[in-house]
Every structure is written in structure tokens, then in C-alpha cells.
Amino acid sequence: MSTPSLFRALQISNVVSFLLATSVNIWGLTRSPINIVDIFDQYPTFFTPAKTFVGIFWVIWFLSFVTFVFYAQWIEEVTIMEVVEKGVGWLFVMSNLFLCGWVWFWIKQDFSASEMFILLNIITLFIIHRRLVDLYPLYSLSEPIAEHIVLNIHTPFSMYFAFSVFGLLYNGFVAFTDMDVKYATWALVAVWLYGSLGFLWIVGGFCSGKRDGIFGFTVAW
């Protein structure tokens, strides 16, 4: 463990960066004359998801991260503190900043740049995910610590990682395709690859054989 002051700085940074990312998202969703949803509607693709499903997912995702940021990371228990520091670390701060970058360039309708920020976020979330799965496998945790880590740390990051992979595919379709029928096949291939990715995580095809049903469930959603 790092010094108490450095760990406290990490906790505060997680809060500040999360509030910043939330504020930027709210700005993007409510700004005038054009907002995130307007752009979503203006650029339909063969990979465009249903807004209802995206909206429901984001509510669940947001509430799960509220729990992590304002509750779980403040639990003064050695294992949980270690997970926050060594499993998540400062990468969550970086992820929030990358999300802000995506919102900015999406609003600017610079979809190539927004695609790059999603990719950077995926890399960041992948590292967090591998740390959580490899260093703190669920079967090695004792109750009630396991419940806090699974529900309030592993679940939100696993959901976010899986959804960001989808976001990379969707943003890529917005950036590089249109509604020409030839891209319908591309969309089918993308769906097949994304579904296969979720299935492989469920059966332990990644992460040294360690399974992650949460990732697979998010893909199914």
C-alpha cells in the first residue's frame, strides 16, 4: 500500500474525475442547438443500437459507478483498499478524461478523433479489467469482502469495458460507413465478432482461463 495521503489523493481524484466526466456528459446531452442524441439520430448506420437499450444500460452503469466512487472505494478494509489502489489505480482517472474527450469530439462531429478516444479508453479499461481478474479472482475472495468487490468494483468496470468495445464498433460505423447496403454485411460480421468476444470471456477463453460472465452479459444486452 502507498502512504495514506497518496491513497487519499487517489480517492479524491476518482471523485473529481467522475464528476467531471458526468458533467461533460450532461453538457453533451443537453446542449443546444445540437446534442449527443441529435448526432446519434443524424448518422444512422447498420450497427446503430436501440436508444432505449443504451439508455437503460447507461442508467445501470452510472449508478454502479456512483456506488464505487462514493461508497466502495472508501471502505477501510485492507483487501478492498488494495483492489482500489493496485487493481484500479489512477487508470480510472485517465478513463474519465478519455470519456470527456470522446464527448467533445462527438459533439464536434469529428468521428475519427472520437474513435481514437474510445480506443484509448478501451486500452485503459482492459488493463483495469485484467488486473481485477488476474490479481483478485473472485474465488480467492472471502465473504463479505467478495460481495463488495464483485458488485461495486468488478461489475461496473466489466460492464464499462464491454460497452466500450461496442462503442468502438458503433463509432467506427458512424465514422467510416453509411446506409449503403454493402455495409450491412460489415455490420453482421461486427455483431458476430462482438458476440464471439463475449462468449469467449464467459467460457474462460481470455484472462488465463478466468471467466467473466458480466462481460458476456453486457455483450448480450
mmCIF file of C-alpha atoms in Angstrom:
data_model
loop_
_atom_site.group_PDB
_atom_site.id
_atom_site.type_symbol
_atom_site.label_atom_id
_atom_site.label_comp_id
_atom_site.label_asym_id
_atom_site.label_seq_id
_atom_site.Cartn_x
_atom_site.Cartn_y
_atom_site.Cartn_z
ATOM 1 C CA MET A 1 0.000 0.000 0.000
ATOM 2 C CA SER A 2 1.088 3.561 -0.646
ATOM 3 C CA THR A 3 1.116 6.239 2.014
ATOM 4 C CA PRO A 4 -2.284 7.244 3.434
ATOM 5 C CA SER A 5 -2.004 10.701 1.885
ATOM 6 C CA LEU A 6 -1.296 9.318 -1.601
ATOM 7 C CA PHE A 7 -4.164 6.850 -1.351
ATOM 8 C CA ARG A 8 -6.490 9.639 -0.214
ATOM 9 C CA ALA A 9 -5.347 11.685 -3.239
ATOM 10 C CA LEU A 10 -6.318 8.739 -5.456
ATOM 11 C CA GLN A 11 -9.770 8.519 -3.873
ATOM 12 C CA ILE A 12 -10.376 12.253 -4.269
ATOM 13 C CA SER A 13 -9.113 12.176 -7.861
ATOM 14 C CA ASN A 14 -11.548 9.381 -8.640
ATOM 15 C CA VAL A 15 -14.394 11.502 -7.305
ATOM 16 C CA VAL A 16 -13.328 14.683 -9.113
ATOM 17 C CA SER A 17 -12.702 12.985 -12.458
ATOM 18 C CA PHE A 18 -16.006 11.094 -12.249
ATOM 19 C CA LEU A 19 -17.900 14.307 -11.518
ATOM 20 C CA LEU A 20 -16.078 15.971 -14.415
ATOM 21 C CA ALA A 21 -16.990 13.155 -16.808
ATOM 22 C CA THR A 22 -20.593 13.236 -15.569
ATOM 23 C CA SER A 23 -20.800 16.995 -16.045
ATOM 24 C CA VAL A 24 -19.372 16.790 -19.559
ATOM 25 C CA ASN A 25 -21.878 14.058 -20.436
ATOM 26 C CA ILE A 26 -24.767 16.114 -19.095
ATOM 27 C CA TRP A 27 -23.492 19.081 -21.105
ATOM 28 C CA GLY A 28 -23.306 16.906 -24.204
ATOM 29 C CA LEU A 29 -26.811 15.558 -23.686
ATOM 30 C CA THR A 30 -28.469 18.917 -23.001
ATOM 31 C CA ARG A 31 -26.541 21.459 -25.094
ATOM 32 C CA SER A 32 -28.184 23.469 -27.855
ATOM 33 C CA PRO A 33 -28.563 23.568 -30.835
ATOM 34 C CA ILE A 34 -27.222 20.028 -31.201
ATOM 35 C CA ASN A 35 -26.501 17.383 -28.585
ATOM 36 C CA ILE A 36 -25.258 13.791 -28.349
ATOM 37 C CA VAL A 37 -28.649 12.265 -29.134
ATOM 38 C CA ASP A 38 -29.237 14.589 -32.095
ATOM 39 C CA ILE A 39 -25.981 13.436 -33.659
ATOM 40 C CA PHE A 40 -26.929 9.844 -32.883
ATOM 41 C CA ASP A 41 -30.133 10.355 -34.893
ATOM 42 C CA GLN A 42 -28.440 12.217 -37.750
ATOM 43 C CA TYR A 43 -25.953 9.451 -38.543
ATOM 44 C CA PRO A 44 -27.817 6.132 -38.702
ATOM 45 C CA THR A 45 -25.784 3.038 -39.534
ATOM 46 C CA PHE A 46 -26.433 -0.681 -39.812
ATOM 47 C CA PHE A 47 -24.798 -1.009 -36.367
ATOM 48 C CA THR A 48 -26.790 1.710 -34.601
ATOM 49 C CA PRO A 49 -28.241 0.343 -31.315
ATOM 50 C CA ALA A 50 -31.717 0.975 -29.944
ATOM 51 C CA LYS A 51 -31.673 4.131 -27.830
ATOM 52 C CA THR A 52 -33.888 2.515 -25.195
ATOM 53 C CA PHE A 53 -31.382 -0.249 -24.534
ATOM 54 C CA VAL A 54 -28.476 2.210 -24.479
ATOM 55 C CA GLY A 55 -30.354 4.480 -22.087
ATOM 56 C CA ILE A 56 -31.218 1.667 -19.690
ATOM 57 C CA PHE A 57 -27.638 0.430 -19.759
ATOM 58 C CA TRP A 58 -26.204 3.868 -19.003
ATOM 59 C CA VAL A 59 -28.529 4.329 -16.027
ATOM 60 C CA ILE A 60 -27.397 0.979 -14.580
ATOM 61 C CA TRP A 61 -23.758 1.703 -15.397
ATOM 62 C CA PHE A 62 -23.890 5.196 -13.905
ATOM 63 C CA LEU A 63 -25.493 4.039 -10.666
ATOM 64 C CA SER A 64 -22.938 1.242 -10.306
ATOM 65 C CA PHE A 65 -20.084 3.729 -10.638
ATOM 66 C CA VAL A 66 -21.765 6.103 -8.195
ATOM 67 C CA THR A 67 -21.596 3.217 -5.725
ATOM 68 C CA PHE A 68 -17.913 2.623 -6.486
ATOM 69 C CA VAL A 69 -16.874 6.275 -6.366
ATOM 70 C CA PHE A 70 -18.847 7.380 -3.316
ATOM 71 C CA TYR A 71 -19.032 4.178 -1.296
ATOM 72 C CA ALA A 72 -16.910 1.148 -2.160
ATOM 73 C CA GLN A 73 -13.563 2.894 -2.588
ATOM 74 C CA TRP A 74 -13.954 4.488 0.859
ATOM 75 C CA ILE A 75 -14.390 1.201 2.737
ATOM 76 C CA GLU A 76 -11.461 0.923 5.124
ATOM 77 C CA GLU A 77 -10.696 -2.750 4.656
ATOM 78 C CA VAL A 78 -7.221 -3.850 3.602
ATOM 79 C CA THR A 79 -8.211 -6.048 0.652
ATOM 80 C CA ILE A 80 -10.684 -3.532 -0.767
ATOM 81 C CA MET A 81 -8.181 -0.702 -0.418
ATOM 82 C CA GLU A 82 -5.610 -2.843 -2.201
ATOM 83 C CA VAL A 83 -8.038 -3.557 -5.036
ATOM 84 C CA VAL A 84 -8.758 0.150 -5.413
ATOM 85 C CA GLU A 85 -5.073 1.043 -5.452
ATOM 86 C CA LYS A 86 -3.488 -1.841 -7.362
ATOM 87 C CA GLY A 87 -6.454 -3.062 -9.375
ATOM 88 C CA VAL A 88 -7.979 0.230 -10.452
ATOM 89 C CA GLY A 89 -5.303 2.732 -9.542
ATOM 90 C CA TRP A 90 -5.044 6.001 -11.424
ATOM 91 C CA LEU A 91 -6.363 4.436 -14.609
ATOM 92 C CA PHE A 92 -9.927 5.302 -13.669
ATOM 93 C CA VAL A 93 -8.975 8.978 -13.695
ATOM 94 C CA MET A 94 -7.499 8.538 -17.179
ATOM 95 C CA SER A 95 -10.633 6.720 -18.328
ATOM 96 C CA ASN A 96 -12.834 9.599 -17.196
ATOM 97 C CA LEU A 97 -10.664 12.060 -19.099
ATOM 98 C CA PHE A 98 -10.817 9.910 -22.242
ATOM 99 C CA LEU A 99 -14.610 9.855 -21.918
ATOM 100 C CA CYS A 100 -14.608 13.646 -21.798
ATOM 101 C CA GLY A 101 -12.504 13.663 -24.956
ATOM 102 C CA TRP A 102 -14.974 11.391 -26.697
ATOM 103 C CA VAL A 103 -17.924 13.646 -25.819
ATOM 104 C CA TRP A 104 -16.078 16.737 -27.063
ATOM 105 C CA PHE A 105 -15.166 15.303 -30.444
ATOM 106 C CA TRP A 106 -18.548 13.585 -30.870
ATOM 107 C CA ILE A 107 -20.239 16.959 -30.394
ATOM 108 C CA LYS A 108 -17.776 18.443 -32.895
ATOM 109 C CA GLN A 109 -18.728 15.558 -35.217
ATOM 110 C CA ASP A 110 -15.077 14.661 -35.636
ATOM 111 C CA PHE A 111 -15.761 10.955 -35.537
ATOM 112 C CA SER A 112 -12.217 9.850 -36.327
ATOM 113 C CA ALA A 113 -10.965 11.701 -33.236
ATOM 114 C CA SER A 114 -13.820 10.387 -31.086
ATOM 115 C CA GLU A 115 -12.942 6.878 -32.265
ATOM 116 C CA MET A 116 -9.365 7.401 -31.072
ATOM 117 C CA PHE A 117 -10.555 8.430 -27.610
ATOM 118 C CA ILE A 118 -12.749 5.335 -27.360
ATOM 119 C CA LEU A 119 -9.752 3.204 -28.307
ATOM 120 C CA LEU A 120 -7.622 4.861 -25.619
ATOM 121 C CA ASN A 121 -10.405 4.263 -23.107
ATOM 122 C CA ILE A 122 -10.663 0.599 -24.112
ATOM 123 C CA ILE A 123 -6.940 0.107 -23.561
ATOM 124 C CA THR A 124 -7.246 1.721 -20.129
ATOM 125 C CA LEU A 125 -10.276 -0.350 -19.161
ATOM 126 C CA PHE A 126 -8.665 -3.531 -20.469
ATOM 127 C CA ILE A 127 -5.711 -3.014 -18.133
ATOM 128 C CA ILE A 128 -8.059 -2.431 -15.188
ATOM 129 C CA HIS A 129 -10.070 -5.500 -16.112
ATOM 130 C CA ARG A 130 -7.027 -7.740 -16.381
ATOM 131 C CA ARG A 131 -5.716 -6.516 -13.044
ATOM 132 C CA LEU A 132 -9.029 -7.208 -11.321
ATOM 133 C CA VAL A 133 -9.446 -10.649 -12.856
ATOM 134 C CA ASP A 134 -5.818 -11.784 -12.586
ATOM 135 C CA LEU A 135 -4.828 -10.298 -9.233
ATOM 136 C CA TYR A 136 -8.167 -10.658 -7.454
ATOM 137 C CA PRO A 137 -10.029 -13.676 -8.898
ATOM 138 C CA LEU A 138 -13.483 -13.982 -7.431
ATOM 139 C CA TYR A 139 -12.919 -17.463 -5.990
ATOM 140 C CA SER A 140 -9.999 -16.198 -3.899
ATOM 141 C CA LEU A 141 -12.035 -13.581 -2.028
ATOM 142 C CA SER A 142 -13.740 -14.222 1.283
ATOM 143 C CA GLU A 143 -17.178 -13.015 2.334
ATOM 144 C CA PRO A 144 -18.321 -10.282 2.830
ATOM 145 C CA ILE A 145 -15.349 -8.689 1.052
ATOM 146 C CA ALA A 146 -16.129 -10.617 -2.130
ATOM 147 C CA GLU A 147 -19.611 -9.142 -2.338
ATOM 148 C CA HIS A 148 -18.323 -5.568 -2.191
ATOM 149 C CA ILE A 149 -15.604 -6.207 -4.778
ATOM 150 C CA VAL A 150 -17.828 -8.140 -7.181
ATOM 151 C CA LEU A 151 -20.843 -5.818 -7.030
ATOM 152 C CA ASN A 152 -19.182 -2.449 -6.568
ATOM 153 C CA ILE A 153 -15.825 -2.732 -8.344
ATOM 154 C CA HIS A 154 -15.610 -5.660 -10.730
ATOM 155 C CA THR A 155 -19.156 -5.331 -12.129
ATOM 156 C CA PRO A 156 -19.101 -1.653 -13.181
ATOM 157 C CA PHE A 157 -15.661 -1.898 -14.763
ATOM 158 C CA SER A 158 -16.511 -5.116 -16.591
ATOM 159 C CA MET A 159 -19.745 -3.601 -17.924
ATOM 160 C CA TYR A 160 -17.966 -0.431 -18.983
ATOM 161 C CA PHE A 161 -15.194 -2.356 -20.739
ATOM 162 C CA ALA A 162 -17.676 -4.481 -22.705
ATOM 163 C CA PHE A 163 -19.796 -1.480 -23.646
ATOM 164 C CA SER A 164 -16.744 0.494 -24.749
ATOM 165 C CA VAL A 165 -15.833 -2.274 -27.191
ATOM 166 C CA PHE A 166 -19.319 -1.915 -28.634
ATOM 167 C CA GLY A 167 -18.823 1.859 -28.686
ATOM 168 C CA LEU A 168 -15.644 1.445 -30.728
ATOM 169 C CA LEU A 169 -17.546 -0.604 -33.325
ATOM 170 C CA TYR A 170 -20.506 1.766 -33.420
ATOM 171 C CA ASN A 171 -18.391 4.929 -33.598
ATOM 172 C CA GLY A 172 -16.356 3.286 -36.348
ATOM 173 C CA PHE A 173 -19.504 2.648 -38.377
ATOM 174 C CA VAL A 174 -20.504 6.300 -37.961
ATOM 175 C CA ALA A 175 -17.038 7.467 -38.967
ATOM 176 C CA PHE A 176 -16.421 5.202 -41.935
ATOM 177 C CA THR A 177 -19.748 3.889 -43.288
ATOM 178 C CA ASP A 178 -23.238 4.991 -44.270
ATOM 179 C CA MET A 179 -26.527 3.230 -45.013
ATOM 180 C CA ASP A 180 -25.290 1.755 -48.277
ATOM 181 C CA VAL A 181 -26.443 -1.851 -48.399
ATOM 182 C CA LYS A 182 -22.884 -3.110 -48.784
ATOM 183 C CA TYR A 183 -22.216 -2.152 -45.151
ATOM 184 C CA ALA A 184 -24.987 -4.446 -43.896
ATOM 185 C CA THR A 185 -22.592 -7.385 -44.260
ATOM 186 C CA TRP A 186 -19.959 -5.469 -42.307
ATOM 187 C CA ALA A 187 -22.497 -4.980 -39.514
ATOM 188 C CA LEU A 188 -23.315 -8.689 -39.410
ATOM 189 C CA VAL A 189 -19.617 -9.527 -39.182
ATOM 190 C CA ALA A 190 -19.162 -6.940 -36.409
ATOM 191 C CA VAL A 191 -22.083 -8.404 -34.445
ATOM 192 C CA TRP A 192 -20.686 -11.917 -34.865
ATOM 193 C CA LEU A 193 -17.219 -10.869 -33.695
ATOM 194 C CA TYR A 194 -18.619 -8.923 -30.738
ATOM 195 C CA GLY A 195 -20.827 -11.832 -29.712
ATOM 196 C CA SER A 196 -17.918 -14.259 -30.026
ATOM 197 C CA LEU A 197 -15.834 -11.991 -27.814
ATOM 198 C CA GLY A 198 -18.490 -12.081 -25.111
ATOM 199 C CA PHE A 199 -18.832 -15.858 -25.373
ATOM 200 C CA LEU A 200 -15.077 -16.397 -25.078
ATOM 201 C CA TRP A 201 -14.984 -14.336 -21.896
ATOM 202 C CA ILE A 202 -17.824 -16.388 -20.431
ATOM 203 C CA VAL A 203 -16.101 -19.726 -21.086
ATOM 204 C CA GLY A 204 -12.682 -18.500 -19.976
ATOM 205 C CA GLY A 205 -11.087 -18.013 -23.365
ATOM 206 C CA PHE A 206 -9.368 -14.872 -22.105
ATOM 207 C CA CYS A 207 -7.760 -13.791 -18.839
ATOM 208 C CA SER A 208 -5.783 -17.025 -18.312
ATOM 209 C CA GLY A 209 -8.936 -19.149 -18.255
ATOM 210 C CA LYS A 210 -10.719 -16.983 -15.689
ATOM 211 C CA ARG A 211 -14.343 -16.413 -16.663
ATOM 212 C CA ASP A 212 -16.237 -13.142 -16.671
ATOM 213 C CA GLY A 213 -19.974 -13.610 -17.097
ATOM 214 C CA ILE A 214 -20.603 -9.907 -16.515
ATOM 215 C CA PHE A 215 -18.687 -9.008 -19.666
ATOM 216 C CA GLY A 216 -20.628 -11.639 -21.628
ATOM 217 C CA PHE A 217 -23.988 -10.485 -20.227
ATOM 218 C CA THR A 218 -23.221 -6.907 -21.258
ATOM 219 C CA VAL A 219 -22.416 -8.090 -24.778
ATOM 220 C CA ALA A 220 -25.722 -9.996 -24.860
ATOM 221 C CA TRP A 221 -27.558 -6.891 -23.713
#
